[in-house]
Amino acid sequence: MSGTEVTLKLSHDQALVLPDWLDRMESSRAFAQVVDDRAVWSALHTISGTLDKSLVAIFSPDYGQRLEAARQRLLETLGDFDSLTDEL
């Protein structure tokens, strides 16, 4: 199936928080140790680059406020998700 593209749909809030997180994580040594398959970096760089090019909001003077508001809205929709991750 080489050459076939996959479309990934995210809400605007998801698209806003993901590249911020990826930017912070991709440069960390801990993240590099978790991503133990070099081929995965190709997908991560593509996702990050596509989002960076698509989001005008990251260049806005109030980007930090928009990012935090998006994070809060997403957290509200997760409910008790954090309690599930505590068990892992």
Short mmCIF file of C-alpha atoms in Angstrom, two decimals:
data_model
loop_
_atom_site.label_atom_id
_atom_site.label_comp_id
_atom_site.label_asym_id
_atom_site.label_seq_id
_atom_site.Cartn_x
_atom_site.Cartn_y
_atom_site.Cartn_z
CA MET A 1 0.00 0.00 0.00
CA SER A 2 2.96 2.30 -0.37
CA GLY A 3 2.02 5.68 -1.80
CA THR A 4 -1.45 5.67 -0.27
CA GLU A 5 -2.14 8.59 2.05
CA VAL A 6 -4.13 8.55 5.26
CA THR A 7 -6.19 11.52 6.39
CA LEU A 8 -6.20 12.33 10.09
CA LYS A 9 -8.92 14.59 11.44
CA LEU A 10 -8.46 16.60 14.62
CA SER A 11 -10.58 19.24 16.25
CA HIS A 12 -9.10 22.73 16.18
CA ASP A 13 -8.30 22.44 19.88
CA GLN A 14 -6.52 19.11 19.35
CA ALA A 15 -4.61 20.56 16.41
CA LEU A 16 -3.54 23.49 18.57
CA VAL A 17 -2.23 21.51 21.55
CA LEU A 18 -0.56 18.65 19.68
CA PRO A 19 2.24 20.59 17.93
CA ASP A 20 3.05 22.44 21.15
CA TRP A 21 3.43 19.11 22.95
CA LEU A 22 5.36 17.55 20.07
CA ASP A 23 7.77 20.51 19.97
CA ARG A 24 8.47 20.12 23.67
CA MET A 25 8.73 16.33 23.59
CA GLU A 26 10.71 15.81 20.38
CA SER A 27 13.68 17.66 21.80
CA SER A 28 13.72 15.74 25.08
CA ARG A 29 16.06 12.84 25.69
CA ALA A 30 13.30 10.88 27.47
CA PHE A 31 11.02 11.07 24.43
CA ALA A 32 13.84 9.94 22.16
CA GLN A 33 14.26 6.88 24.37
CA VAL A 34 10.54 6.07 24.20
CA VAL A 35 10.44 6.37 20.41
CA ASP A 36 12.66 3.37 19.80
CA ASP A 37 11.80 2.95 16.12
CA ARG A 38 13.52 5.50 13.87
CA ALA A 39 10.80 5.09 11.23
CA VAL A 40 8.25 6.58 13.64
CA TRP A 41 10.14 9.88 13.55
CA SER A 42 9.10 10.27 9.91
CA ALA A 43 5.43 10.29 10.90
CA LEU A 44 6.02 12.54 13.90
CA HIS A 45 7.89 15.14 11.83
CA THR A 46 5.20 15.05 9.13
CA ILE A 47 2.40 15.55 11.65
CA SER A 48 4.26 18.33 13.44
CA GLY A 49 5.22 20.12 10.23
CA THR A 50 1.74 19.87 8.75
CA LEU A 51 0.14 21.29 11.87
CA ASP A 52 2.69 24.09 12.12
CA LYS A 53 1.97 25.12 8.52
CA SER A 54 -1.81 24.84 8.95
CA LEU A 55 -2.31 26.78 12.16
CA VAL A 56 -2.33 30.54 11.81
CA ALA A 57 -3.03 30.83 15.56
CA ILE A 58 0.55 29.89 16.48
CA PHE A 59 1.67 33.27 15.12
CA SER A 60 -0.98 35.22 17.01
CA PRO A 61 0.08 37.52 19.85
CA ASP A 62 -2.42 35.75 22.12
CA TYR A 63 -1.24 32.26 21.17
CA GLY A 64 -0.46 31.33 24.79
CA GLN A 65 -3.97 32.22 25.87
CA ARG A 66 -5.52 30.35 22.95
CA LEU A 67 -3.38 27.32 23.67
CA GLU A 68 -4.33 27.28 27.35
CA ALA A 69 -8.04 27.73 26.55
CA ALA A 70 -7.86 24.83 24.07
CA ARG A 71 -6.09 22.66 26.68
CA GLN A 72 -8.79 23.41 29.25
CA ARG A 73 -11.62 22.60 26.83
CA LEU A 74 -9.98 19.30 25.93
CA LEU A 75 -9.36 18.41 29.57
CA GLU A 76 -13.03 19.01 30.33
CA THR A 77 -14.04 16.48 27.68
CA LEU A 78 -11.74 13.76 29.07
CA GLY A 79 -13.63 13.28 32.32
CA ASP A 80 -11.84 10.81 34.62
CA PHE A 81 -9.21 9.85 32.05
CA ASP A 82 -6.37 10.78 34.44
CA SER A 83 -7.56 8.24 36.99
CA LEU A 84 -7.25 5.53 34.32
CA THR A 85 -3.65 6.45 33.54
CA ASP A 86 -2.75 6.30 37.23
CA GLU A 87 -3.45 2.56 37.14
CA LEU A 88 -1.00 1.87 34.31
#
